[in-house]
Coordinates of C-alpha atoms in Angstrom, one line a residue:
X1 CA -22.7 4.0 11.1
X2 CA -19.5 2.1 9.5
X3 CA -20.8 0.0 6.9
X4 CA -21.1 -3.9 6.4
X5 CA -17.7 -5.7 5.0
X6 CA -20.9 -6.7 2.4
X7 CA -21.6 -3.1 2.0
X8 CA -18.4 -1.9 1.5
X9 CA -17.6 -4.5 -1.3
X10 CA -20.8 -3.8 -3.1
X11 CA -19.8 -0.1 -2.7
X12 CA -16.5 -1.2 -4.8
X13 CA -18.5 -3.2 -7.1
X14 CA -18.4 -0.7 -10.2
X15 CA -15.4 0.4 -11.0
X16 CA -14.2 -3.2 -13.1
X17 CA -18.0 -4.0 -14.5
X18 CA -16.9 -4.4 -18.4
X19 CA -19.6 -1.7 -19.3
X20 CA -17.1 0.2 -17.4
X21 CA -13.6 -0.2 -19.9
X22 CA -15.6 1.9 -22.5
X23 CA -16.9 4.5 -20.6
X24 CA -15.3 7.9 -21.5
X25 CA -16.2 10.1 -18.2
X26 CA -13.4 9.1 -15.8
X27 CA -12.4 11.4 -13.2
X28 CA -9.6 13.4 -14.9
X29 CA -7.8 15.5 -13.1
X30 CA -7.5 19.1 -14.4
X31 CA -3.8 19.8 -13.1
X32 CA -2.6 16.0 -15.6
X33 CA -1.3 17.7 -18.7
X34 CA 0.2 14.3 -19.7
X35 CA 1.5 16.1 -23.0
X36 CA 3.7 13.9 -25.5
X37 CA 4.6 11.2 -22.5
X38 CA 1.3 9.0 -21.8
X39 CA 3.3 8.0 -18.7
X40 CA 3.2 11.4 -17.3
X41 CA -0.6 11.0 -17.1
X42 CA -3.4 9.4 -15.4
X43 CA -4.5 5.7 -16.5
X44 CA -7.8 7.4 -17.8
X45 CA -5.7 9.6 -19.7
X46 CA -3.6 6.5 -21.2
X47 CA -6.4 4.5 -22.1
X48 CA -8.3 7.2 -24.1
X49 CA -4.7 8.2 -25.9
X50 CA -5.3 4.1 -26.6
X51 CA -8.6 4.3 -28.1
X52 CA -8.2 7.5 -30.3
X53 CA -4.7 5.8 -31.4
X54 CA -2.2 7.9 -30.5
X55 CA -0.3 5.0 -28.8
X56 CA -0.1 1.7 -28.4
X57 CA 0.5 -0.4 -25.3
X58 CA 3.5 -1.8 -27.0
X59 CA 4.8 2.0 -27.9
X60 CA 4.1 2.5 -24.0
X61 CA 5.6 -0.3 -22.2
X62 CA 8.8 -0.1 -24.4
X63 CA 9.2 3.4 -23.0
X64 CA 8.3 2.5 -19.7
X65 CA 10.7 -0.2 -19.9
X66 CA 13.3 2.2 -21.1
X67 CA 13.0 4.5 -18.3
X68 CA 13.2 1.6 -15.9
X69 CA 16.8 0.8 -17.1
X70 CA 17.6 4.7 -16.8
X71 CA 16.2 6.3 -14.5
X72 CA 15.0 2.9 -12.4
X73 CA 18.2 1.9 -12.1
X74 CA 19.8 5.6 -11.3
X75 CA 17.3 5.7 -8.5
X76 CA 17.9 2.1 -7.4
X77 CA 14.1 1.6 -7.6
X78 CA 14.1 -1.6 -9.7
X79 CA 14.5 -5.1 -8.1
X80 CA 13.9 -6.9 -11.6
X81 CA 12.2 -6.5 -15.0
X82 CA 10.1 -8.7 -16.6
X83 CA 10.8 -10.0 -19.8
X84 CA 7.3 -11.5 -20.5
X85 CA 6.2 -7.4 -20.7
X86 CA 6.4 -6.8 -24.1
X87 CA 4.6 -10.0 -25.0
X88 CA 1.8 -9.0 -22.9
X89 CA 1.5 -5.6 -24.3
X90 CA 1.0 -7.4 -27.8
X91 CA -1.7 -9.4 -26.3
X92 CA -3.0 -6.2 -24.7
X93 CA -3.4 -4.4 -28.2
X94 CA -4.7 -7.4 -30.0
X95 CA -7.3 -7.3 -27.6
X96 CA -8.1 -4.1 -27.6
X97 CA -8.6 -4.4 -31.8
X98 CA -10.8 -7.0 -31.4
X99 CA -12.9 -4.9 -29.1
X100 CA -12.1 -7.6 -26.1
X101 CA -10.5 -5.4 -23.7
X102 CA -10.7 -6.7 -19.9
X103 CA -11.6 -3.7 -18.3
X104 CA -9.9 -0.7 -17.3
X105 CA -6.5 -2.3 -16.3
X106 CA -6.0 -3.6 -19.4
X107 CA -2.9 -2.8 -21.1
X108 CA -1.5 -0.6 -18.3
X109 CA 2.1 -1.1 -17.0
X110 CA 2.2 -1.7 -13.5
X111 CA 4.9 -3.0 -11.1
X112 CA 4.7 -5.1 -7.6
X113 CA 7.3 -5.4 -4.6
X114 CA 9.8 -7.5 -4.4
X115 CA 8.4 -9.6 -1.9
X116 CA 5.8 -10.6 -4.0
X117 CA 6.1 -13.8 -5.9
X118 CA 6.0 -13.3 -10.1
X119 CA 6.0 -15.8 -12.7
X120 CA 9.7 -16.4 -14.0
X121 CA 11.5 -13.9 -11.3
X122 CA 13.4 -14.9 -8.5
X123 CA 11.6 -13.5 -5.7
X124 CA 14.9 -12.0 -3.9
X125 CA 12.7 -10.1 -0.6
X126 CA 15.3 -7.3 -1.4
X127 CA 18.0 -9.3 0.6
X128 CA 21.3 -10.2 -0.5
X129 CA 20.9 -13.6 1.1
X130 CA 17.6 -14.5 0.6
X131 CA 19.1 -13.9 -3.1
X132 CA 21.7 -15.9 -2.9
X133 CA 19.5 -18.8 -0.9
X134 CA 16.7 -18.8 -3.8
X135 CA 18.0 -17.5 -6.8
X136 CA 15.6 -19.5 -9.4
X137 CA 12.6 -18.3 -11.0
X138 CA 9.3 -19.2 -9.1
X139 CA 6.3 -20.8 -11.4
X140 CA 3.4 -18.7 -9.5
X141 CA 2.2 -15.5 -9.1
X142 CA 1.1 -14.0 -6.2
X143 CA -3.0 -13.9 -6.4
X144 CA -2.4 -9.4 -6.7
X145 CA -0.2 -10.5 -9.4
X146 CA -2.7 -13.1 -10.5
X147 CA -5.9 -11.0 -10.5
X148 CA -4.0 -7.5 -12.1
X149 CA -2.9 -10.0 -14.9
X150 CA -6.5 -11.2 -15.4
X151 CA -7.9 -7.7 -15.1
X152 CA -5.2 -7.3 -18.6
X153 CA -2.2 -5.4 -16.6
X154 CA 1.5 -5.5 -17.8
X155 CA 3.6 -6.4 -14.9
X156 CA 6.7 -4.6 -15.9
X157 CA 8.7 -6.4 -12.6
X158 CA 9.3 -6.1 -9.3
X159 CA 10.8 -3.0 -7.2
X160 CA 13.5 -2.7 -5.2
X161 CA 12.4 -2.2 -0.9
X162 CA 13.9 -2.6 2.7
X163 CA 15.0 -6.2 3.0
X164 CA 12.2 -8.2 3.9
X165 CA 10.2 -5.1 3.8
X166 CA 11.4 -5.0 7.4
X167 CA 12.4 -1.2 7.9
X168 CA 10.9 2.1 6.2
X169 CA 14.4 3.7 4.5
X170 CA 14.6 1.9 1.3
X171 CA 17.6 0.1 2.1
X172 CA 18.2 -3.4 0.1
X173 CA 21.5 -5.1 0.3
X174 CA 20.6 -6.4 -2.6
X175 CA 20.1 -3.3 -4.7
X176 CA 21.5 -0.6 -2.4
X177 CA 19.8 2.4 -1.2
X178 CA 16.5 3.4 -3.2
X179 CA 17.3 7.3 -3.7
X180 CA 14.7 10.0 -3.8
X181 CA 13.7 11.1 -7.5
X182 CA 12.7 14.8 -6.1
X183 CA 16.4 15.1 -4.2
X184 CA 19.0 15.9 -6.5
X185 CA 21.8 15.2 -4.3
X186 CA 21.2 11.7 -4.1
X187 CA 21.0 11.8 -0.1
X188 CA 17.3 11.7 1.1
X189 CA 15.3 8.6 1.8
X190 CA 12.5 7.8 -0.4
X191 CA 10.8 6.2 2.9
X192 CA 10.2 2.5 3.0
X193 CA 9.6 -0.2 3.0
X194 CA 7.6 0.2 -0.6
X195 CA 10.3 2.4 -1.5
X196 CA 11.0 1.3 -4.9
X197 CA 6.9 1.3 -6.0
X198 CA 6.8 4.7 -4.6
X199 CA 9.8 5.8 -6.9
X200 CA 8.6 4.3 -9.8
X201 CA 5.2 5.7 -9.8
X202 CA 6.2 9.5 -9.1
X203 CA 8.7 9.0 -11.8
X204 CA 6.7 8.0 -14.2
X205 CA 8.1 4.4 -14.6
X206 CA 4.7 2.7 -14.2
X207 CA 1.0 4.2 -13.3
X208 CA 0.6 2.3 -10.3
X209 CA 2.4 -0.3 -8.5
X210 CA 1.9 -2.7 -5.1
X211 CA 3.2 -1.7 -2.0
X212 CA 2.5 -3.8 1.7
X213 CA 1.7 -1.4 4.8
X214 CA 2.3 -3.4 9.0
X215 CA 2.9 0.0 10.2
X216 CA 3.4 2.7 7.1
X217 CA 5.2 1.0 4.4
X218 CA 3.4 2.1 1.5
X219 CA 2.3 5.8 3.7
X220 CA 5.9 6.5 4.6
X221 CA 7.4 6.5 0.8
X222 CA 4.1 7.7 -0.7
X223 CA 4.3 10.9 1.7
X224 CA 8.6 11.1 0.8
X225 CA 8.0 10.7 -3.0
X226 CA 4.8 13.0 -2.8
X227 CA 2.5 10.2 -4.5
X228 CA -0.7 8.7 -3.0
X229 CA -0.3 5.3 -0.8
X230 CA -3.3 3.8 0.2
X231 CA -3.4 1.4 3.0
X232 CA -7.5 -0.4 2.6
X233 CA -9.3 -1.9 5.7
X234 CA -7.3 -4.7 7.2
X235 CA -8.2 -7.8 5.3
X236 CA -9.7 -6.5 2.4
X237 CA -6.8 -7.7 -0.2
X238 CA -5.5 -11.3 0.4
X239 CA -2.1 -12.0 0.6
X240 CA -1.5 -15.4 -0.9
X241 CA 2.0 -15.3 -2.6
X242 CA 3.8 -12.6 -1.1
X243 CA 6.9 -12.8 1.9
X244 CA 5.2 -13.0 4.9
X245 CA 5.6 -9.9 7.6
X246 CA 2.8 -9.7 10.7
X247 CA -0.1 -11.3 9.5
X248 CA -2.3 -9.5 12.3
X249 CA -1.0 -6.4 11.1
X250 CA 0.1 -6.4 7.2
X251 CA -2.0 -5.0 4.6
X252 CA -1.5 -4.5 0.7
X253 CA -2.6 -1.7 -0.9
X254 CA -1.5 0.4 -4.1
X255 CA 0.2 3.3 -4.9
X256 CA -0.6 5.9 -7.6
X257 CA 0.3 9.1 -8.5
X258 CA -3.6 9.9 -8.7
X259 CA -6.3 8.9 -6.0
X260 CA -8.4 7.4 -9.1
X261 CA -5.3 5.6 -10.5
X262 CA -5.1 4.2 -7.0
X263 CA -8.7 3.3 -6.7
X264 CA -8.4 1.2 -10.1
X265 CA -5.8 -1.1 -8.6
X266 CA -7.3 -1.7 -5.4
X267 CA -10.5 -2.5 -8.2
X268 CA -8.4 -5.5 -8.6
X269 CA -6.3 -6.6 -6.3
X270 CA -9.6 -6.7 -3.8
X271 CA -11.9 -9.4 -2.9
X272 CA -12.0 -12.4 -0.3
X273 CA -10.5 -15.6 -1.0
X274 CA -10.0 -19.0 0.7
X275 CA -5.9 -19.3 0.9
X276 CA -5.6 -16.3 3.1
X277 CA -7.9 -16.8 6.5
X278 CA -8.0 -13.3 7.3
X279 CA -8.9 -12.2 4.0
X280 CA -12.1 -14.9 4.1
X281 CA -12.8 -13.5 7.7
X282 CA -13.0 -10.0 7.0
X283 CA -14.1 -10.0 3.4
X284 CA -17.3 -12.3 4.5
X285 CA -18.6 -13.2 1.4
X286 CA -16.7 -15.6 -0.8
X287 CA -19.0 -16.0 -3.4
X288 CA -17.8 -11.8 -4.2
X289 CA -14.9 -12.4 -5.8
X290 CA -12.0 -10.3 -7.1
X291 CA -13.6 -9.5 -10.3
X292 CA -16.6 -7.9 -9.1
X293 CA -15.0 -5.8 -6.4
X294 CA -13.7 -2.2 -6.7
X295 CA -14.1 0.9 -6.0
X296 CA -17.1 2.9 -7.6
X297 CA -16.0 5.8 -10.0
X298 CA -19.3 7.2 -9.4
X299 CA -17.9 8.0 -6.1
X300 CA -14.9 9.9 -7.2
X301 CA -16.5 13.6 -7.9
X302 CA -14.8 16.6 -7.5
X303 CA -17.6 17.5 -5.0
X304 CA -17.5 14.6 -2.3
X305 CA -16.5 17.1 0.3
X306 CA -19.2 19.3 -0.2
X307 CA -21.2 19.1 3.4
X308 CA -18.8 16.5 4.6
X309 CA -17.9 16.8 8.6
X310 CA -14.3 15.8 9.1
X311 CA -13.0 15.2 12.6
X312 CA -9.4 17.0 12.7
X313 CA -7.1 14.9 15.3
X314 CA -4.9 16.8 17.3
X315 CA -3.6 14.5 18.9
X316 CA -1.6 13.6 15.6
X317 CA -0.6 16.6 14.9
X318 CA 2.4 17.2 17.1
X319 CA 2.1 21.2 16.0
X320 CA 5.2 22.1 18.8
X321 CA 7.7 19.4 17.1
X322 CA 6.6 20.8 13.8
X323 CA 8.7 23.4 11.3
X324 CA 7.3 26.3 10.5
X325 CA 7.0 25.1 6.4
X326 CA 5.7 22.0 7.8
X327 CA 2.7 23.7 10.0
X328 CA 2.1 26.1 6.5
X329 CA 1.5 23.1 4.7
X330 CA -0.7 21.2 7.1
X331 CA -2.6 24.4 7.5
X332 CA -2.8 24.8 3.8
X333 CA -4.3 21.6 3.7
X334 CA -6.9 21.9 6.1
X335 CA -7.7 25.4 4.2
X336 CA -8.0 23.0 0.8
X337 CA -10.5 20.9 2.6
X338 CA -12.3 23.5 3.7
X339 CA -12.5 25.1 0.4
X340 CA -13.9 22.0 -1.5
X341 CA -17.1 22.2 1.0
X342 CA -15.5 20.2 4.0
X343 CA -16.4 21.2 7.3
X344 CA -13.4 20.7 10.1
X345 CA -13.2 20.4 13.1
X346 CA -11.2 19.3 16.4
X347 CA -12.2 15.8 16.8
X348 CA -11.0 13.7 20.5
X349 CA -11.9 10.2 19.1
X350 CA -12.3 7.2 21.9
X351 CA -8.9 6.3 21.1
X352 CA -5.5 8.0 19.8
X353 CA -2.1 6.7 18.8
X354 CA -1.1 8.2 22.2
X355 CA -3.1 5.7 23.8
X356 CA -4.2 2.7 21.6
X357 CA -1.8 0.3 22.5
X358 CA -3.1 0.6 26.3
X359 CA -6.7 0.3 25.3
X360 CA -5.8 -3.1 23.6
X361 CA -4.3 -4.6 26.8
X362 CA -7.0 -2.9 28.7
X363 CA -9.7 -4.5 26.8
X364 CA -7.9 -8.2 26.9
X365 CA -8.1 -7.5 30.7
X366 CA -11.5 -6.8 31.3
X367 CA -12.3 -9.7 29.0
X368 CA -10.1 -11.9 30.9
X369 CA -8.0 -12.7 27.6
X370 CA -4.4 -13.5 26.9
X371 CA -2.1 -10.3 26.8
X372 CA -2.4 -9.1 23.1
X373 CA -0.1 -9.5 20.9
X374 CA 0.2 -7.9 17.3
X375 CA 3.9 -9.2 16.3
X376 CA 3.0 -12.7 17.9
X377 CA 6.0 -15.4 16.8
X378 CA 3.4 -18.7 16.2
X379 CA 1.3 -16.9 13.7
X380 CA 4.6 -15.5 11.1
X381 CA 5.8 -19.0 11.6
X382 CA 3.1 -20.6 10.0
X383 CA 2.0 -18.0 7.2
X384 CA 6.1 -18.4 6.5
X385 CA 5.0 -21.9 5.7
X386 CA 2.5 -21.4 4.5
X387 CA 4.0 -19.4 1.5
X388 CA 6.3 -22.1 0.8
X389 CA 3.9 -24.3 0.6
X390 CA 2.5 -22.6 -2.3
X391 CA 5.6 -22.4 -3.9
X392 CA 7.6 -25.5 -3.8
X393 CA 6.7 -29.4 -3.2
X394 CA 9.2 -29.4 0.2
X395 CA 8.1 -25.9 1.9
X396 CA 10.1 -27.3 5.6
X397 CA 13.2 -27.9 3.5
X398 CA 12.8 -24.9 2.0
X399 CA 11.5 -22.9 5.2
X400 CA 15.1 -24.6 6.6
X401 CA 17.4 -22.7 4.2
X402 CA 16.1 -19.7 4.6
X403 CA 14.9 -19.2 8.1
X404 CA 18.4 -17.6 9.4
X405 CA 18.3 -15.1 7.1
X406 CA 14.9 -14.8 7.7
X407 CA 15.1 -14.4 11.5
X408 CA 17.5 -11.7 11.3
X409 CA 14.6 -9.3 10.6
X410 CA 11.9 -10.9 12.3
X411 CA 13.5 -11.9 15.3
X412 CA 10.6 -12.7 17.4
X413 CA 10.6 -16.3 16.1
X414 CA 12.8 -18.6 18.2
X415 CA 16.4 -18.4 17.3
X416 CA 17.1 -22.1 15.6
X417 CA 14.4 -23.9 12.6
X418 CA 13.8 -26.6 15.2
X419 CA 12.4 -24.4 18.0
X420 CA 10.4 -22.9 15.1
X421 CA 8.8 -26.2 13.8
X422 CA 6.4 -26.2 17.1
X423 CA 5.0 -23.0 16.1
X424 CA 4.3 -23.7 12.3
X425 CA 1.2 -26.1 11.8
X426 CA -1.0 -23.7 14.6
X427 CA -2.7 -22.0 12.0
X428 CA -2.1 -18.1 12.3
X429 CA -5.8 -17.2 13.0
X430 CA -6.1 -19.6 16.1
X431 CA -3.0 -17.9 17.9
X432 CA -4.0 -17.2 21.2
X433 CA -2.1 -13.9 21.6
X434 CA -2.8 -12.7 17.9
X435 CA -6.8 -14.0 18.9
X436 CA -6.6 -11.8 21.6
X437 CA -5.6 -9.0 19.9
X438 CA -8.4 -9.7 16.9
X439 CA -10.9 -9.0 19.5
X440 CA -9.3 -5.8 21.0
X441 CA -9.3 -4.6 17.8
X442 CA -12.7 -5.4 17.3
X443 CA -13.5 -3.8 20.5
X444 CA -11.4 -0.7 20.0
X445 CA -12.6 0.1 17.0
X446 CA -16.6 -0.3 18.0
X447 CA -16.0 2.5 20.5
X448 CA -13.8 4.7 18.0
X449 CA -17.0 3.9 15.7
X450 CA -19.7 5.9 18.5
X451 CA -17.5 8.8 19.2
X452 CA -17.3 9.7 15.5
X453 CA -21.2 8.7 15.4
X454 CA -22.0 11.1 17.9
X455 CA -19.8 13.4 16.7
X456 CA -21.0 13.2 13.2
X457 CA -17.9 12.8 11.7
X458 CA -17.4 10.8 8.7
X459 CA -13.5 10.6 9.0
X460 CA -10.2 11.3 10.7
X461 CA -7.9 14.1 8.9
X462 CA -4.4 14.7 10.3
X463 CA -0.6 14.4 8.3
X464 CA 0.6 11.0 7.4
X465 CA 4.0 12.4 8.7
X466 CA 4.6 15.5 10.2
X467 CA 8.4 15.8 8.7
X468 CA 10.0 15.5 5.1
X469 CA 11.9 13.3 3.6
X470 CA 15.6 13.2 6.2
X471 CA 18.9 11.9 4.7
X472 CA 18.9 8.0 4.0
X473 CA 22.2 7.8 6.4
X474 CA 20.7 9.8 9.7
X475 CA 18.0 8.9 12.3
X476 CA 14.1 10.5 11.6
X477 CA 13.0 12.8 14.0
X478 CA 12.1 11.7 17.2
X479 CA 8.1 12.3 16.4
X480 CA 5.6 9.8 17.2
X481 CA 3.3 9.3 14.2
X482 CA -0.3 7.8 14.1
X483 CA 1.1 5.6 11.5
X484 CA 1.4 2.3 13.7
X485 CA -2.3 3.4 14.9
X486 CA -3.7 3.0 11.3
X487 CA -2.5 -0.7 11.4
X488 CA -3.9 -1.8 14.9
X489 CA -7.1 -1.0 14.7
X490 CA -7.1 -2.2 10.9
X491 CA -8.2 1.5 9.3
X492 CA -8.4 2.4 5.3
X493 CA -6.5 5.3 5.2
X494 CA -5.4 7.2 1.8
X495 CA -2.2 9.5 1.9
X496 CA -2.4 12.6 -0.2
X497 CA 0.1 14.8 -1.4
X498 CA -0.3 18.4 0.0
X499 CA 2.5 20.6 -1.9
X500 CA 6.3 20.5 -1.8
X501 CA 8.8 22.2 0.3
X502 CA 10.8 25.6 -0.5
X503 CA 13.9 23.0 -1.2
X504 CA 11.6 21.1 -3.7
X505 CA 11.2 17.9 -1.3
X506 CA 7.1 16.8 -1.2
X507 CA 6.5 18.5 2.3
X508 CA 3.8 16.2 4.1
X509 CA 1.0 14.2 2.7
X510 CA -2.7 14.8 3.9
X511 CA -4.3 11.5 5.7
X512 CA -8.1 11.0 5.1
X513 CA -8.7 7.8 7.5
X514 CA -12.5 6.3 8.0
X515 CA -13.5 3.4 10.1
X516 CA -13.2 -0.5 8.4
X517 CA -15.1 -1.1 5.4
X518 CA -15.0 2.7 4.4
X519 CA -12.6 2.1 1.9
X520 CA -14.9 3.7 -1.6
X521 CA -15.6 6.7 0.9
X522 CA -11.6 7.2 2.0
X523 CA -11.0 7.2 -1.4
X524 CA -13.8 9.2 -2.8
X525 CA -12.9 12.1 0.2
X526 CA -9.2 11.8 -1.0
X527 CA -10.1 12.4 -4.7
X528 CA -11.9 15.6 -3.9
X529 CA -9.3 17.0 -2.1
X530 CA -6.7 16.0 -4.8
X531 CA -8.8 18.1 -7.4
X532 CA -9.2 21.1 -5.5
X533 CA -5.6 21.3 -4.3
X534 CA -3.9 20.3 -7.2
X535 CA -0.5 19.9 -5.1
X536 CA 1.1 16.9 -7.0
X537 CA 4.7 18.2 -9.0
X538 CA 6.4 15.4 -10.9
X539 CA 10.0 15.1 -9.9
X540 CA 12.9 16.0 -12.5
X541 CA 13.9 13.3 -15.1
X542 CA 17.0 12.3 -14.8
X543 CA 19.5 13.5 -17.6

């Protein structure tokens, strides 16, 4: 049985307790020799380098900075850097003399999207025009930004991704094209649209940076950079602050080079709160707020897959569209699992990404609803107002000057502001379409709930992408993915690097996906694996 939204966040309840920011036992991985360069290692690994004083925050972020304006910028993976960083490093290390620290987070460097609003940055979406429309300096943070500030983080900036986070290449007209740290020729996508979190992570820029999933942004670049994404049960993280994208279907989640790196964000950035509906609705409790959520280290052992049943889709594992390196590496993966005490087997859940969208519309039928609609236009409208609202005193005029360029991505919304205006005061949760398609989610997911019951699965293992990392300039592969499937029926899902390629590329990435709510379990399943593969391989520093 899934658990209780309730449940779930008391299972996340640990991992920021202030007992915690002392505690010495973290979940180190074996294979994170960080050896003079605390960036090269694990946020565990940082923060004890911190308390025996062999660095400072300061020492830290100055080199982290560095490397941002050398290798960020050679990569294209930096949108803007913060100059408020080194400030709040010195605050960090004062704290941390005074025996004050605020909990695990505190004093790490971290990065968020460019979509995301940041105190004293232009928030530019990654869009040349959106740029040029709103070049200023906003006076808010988005609440991630907020809460990763509160738990003590160092925002370093904001990274480069697809305009609007629209598309999953990397490609900004405002930056260029995020290049791949692992491809020397400067060709291969990075993946999108979190492409420049995903660089910055693997290359050792930050620890662990924001990235926003509707249907594999923060998978796609995780799996093409060989770092972990995590997309969390839909509604688990608000998303007051950030650009709008499909508010039925857009998640936020982090990305880390380590499963417990990425577990210590989503400590954070988690929690209901009132100024995103969804959020209040799924999270349940509001009275559990950000500080108190997390996900509990106790759960992150090296043996969590010892006597676990995982259900292997094969449906999502398109084995005849596969390479031959590409099937190795799957199997290897499976063969990992199985060594760290997993049991796997073929698993034919309720529903598939061969046939979800249909059970959607077949369950609005038989329910007499609406057709379903996960990209409706009403609901975007208003959550695009609803972000100006929270960051200027006219949000129409505003909403005005940028809608064109706006449109351009998300052309769903009528083609002119004033054919808009009708759609923007429904709020987004009351959409008849996007209600429609809340309770064929809620449906769909109750039945893929019984068929793992009864199988006695506890989760879903198949490749986040069954290809590497193609050329920035030429189409993907014409494989479906279950990615899009993840996002529908609202699944946490943590992407796992599985081992590069024989041309040094990160081959695929291994999916552990559980049902809503199973977010401390995904993540816990994930770690295990991650120790007893030991498959992640920093890419090459530049110069």
């Amino acid at each position: 049985m899934s658990p209780t939204r309730r449940e779930a966040l008391a299972q996340l309840a640990a991992l920021v307790a202030p007992s915690l920011a002392l505690r010495a036992g973290l979940p180190l991985p074996r294979w994170a020799s960080i050896g003079v360069d605390p960036l090269a290692g694990t946020i565990a690994d940082y923060q004890a380098g911190r308390r025996r004083g062999a660095w400072s925050a300061v020492e830290v972020t100055t080199r982290a900075l560095d490397r941002c304006r050398t290798d960020g910028m050679a990569w294209r993976a930096i949108d803007a850097l913060a100059d408020t960083a080194p400030a709040e490093a010195r605050a960090a290390d004062a704290r941390h003399r005074s025996g004050q620290s605020r909990g695990l987070l505190d004093g790490v460097p971290v990065f968020a999207k460019s979509i995301y609003d940041v105190t004293g940055l232009p928030t530019t979406a990654s869009s040349a025009e959106w740029a040029r429309l709103f070049p200023g300096p906003v006076r808010r943070d988005a609440l991630e930004v907020a809460r990763l500030r509160a738990a003590g983080a160092i925002i370093l900036g904001k990274t480069a991704a697809d305009d609007f986070a629209y598309r999953g290449n990397g490609t900004s007209s405002h930056t260029g094209q995020v290049r791949n740290p692992y491809d020397p020729t400067g060709t291969r996508t990075p993946g999108g649209s979190s492409a420049g979190s995903a660089v910055a992570v693997a290359d050792g820029m930050a620890f662990a940076a924001l990235g926003t999933d509707d249907g594999g942004s923060n998978r796609i670049p995780a799996q093409f950079t060989g770092v972990v994404g995590m997309k969390p049960t839909f509604g688990l993280v608000p998303r007051t602050g950030v650009i709008p994208t499909w508010p039925y279907l857009d998640t936020h989640g982090p990305l880390g080079r380590t499963v417990a790196d990425a577990a210590l964000l989503l400590a954070v950035i988690a929690g209901a709160d009132p100024s995103d509906p969804w959020a209040r609705a799924v999270a349940g409790d509001p009275s559990l707020r950000s500080e108190q959520v997390g996900a509990s280290l106790a759960a992150l052992r090296d043996d969590a897959l010892a006597g676990v049943r995982l259900g292997l889709v094969e449906a999502h594992v398109p084995r005849e569209q596969m390479t031959i390196e590409a099937l190795a590496v799957w199997d290897r993966a499976v063969g990992d699992l199985r060594a760290a005490g997993a049991t796997i087997e073929p698993f034919v859940p309720a529903v598939t990404r061969v046939n979800f969208r249909d059970a959607f519309a077949d369950a609005a039928r038989a329910r007499g609803d609406v057709a379903v609609d996960s990209r409706s236009p009403a609901p975007t409208a208003n959550a695009l107002l609803h972000y100006f609202a929270g960051r200027t005193d006219d949000p129409r005029v505003a909403m005005r000057r940028g809608y064109a360029a706006y449109r351009a991505f998300y052309d769903v919304l009528p083609p002119t502001f004033e054919e808009c205006e009708r759609l923007m005061e429904r709020p987004m949760a009351e959409d008849p379409a996007g209600r429609s398609f809340a309770r064929s989610r809620a449906e769909v997911v109750a039945s893929l709930a019984v068929t793992m019951r009864v199988a006695g699965v506890s989760a879903m293992v198949y490749p986040t992408m069954p290809f590497n990392a193609p050329r920035a300039v030429d189409p993907w592969p014409d494989v479906r993915t279950a990615l899009g499937y993840g996002n529908w029926l609202g699944l946490p899902e943590v992407s796992v690097p599985a081992g590069l390629g024989a041309d040094g590329m990160p081959a695929l990435n291994l999916s552990i996906v559980g049902l809503p709510g199973a977010d401390a379990q995904v993540l816990a399943l994930a770690h295990a694996y991650e120790r007893q593969s030991r498959r992640f391989v920093a890419p090459r520093r530049v110069g």
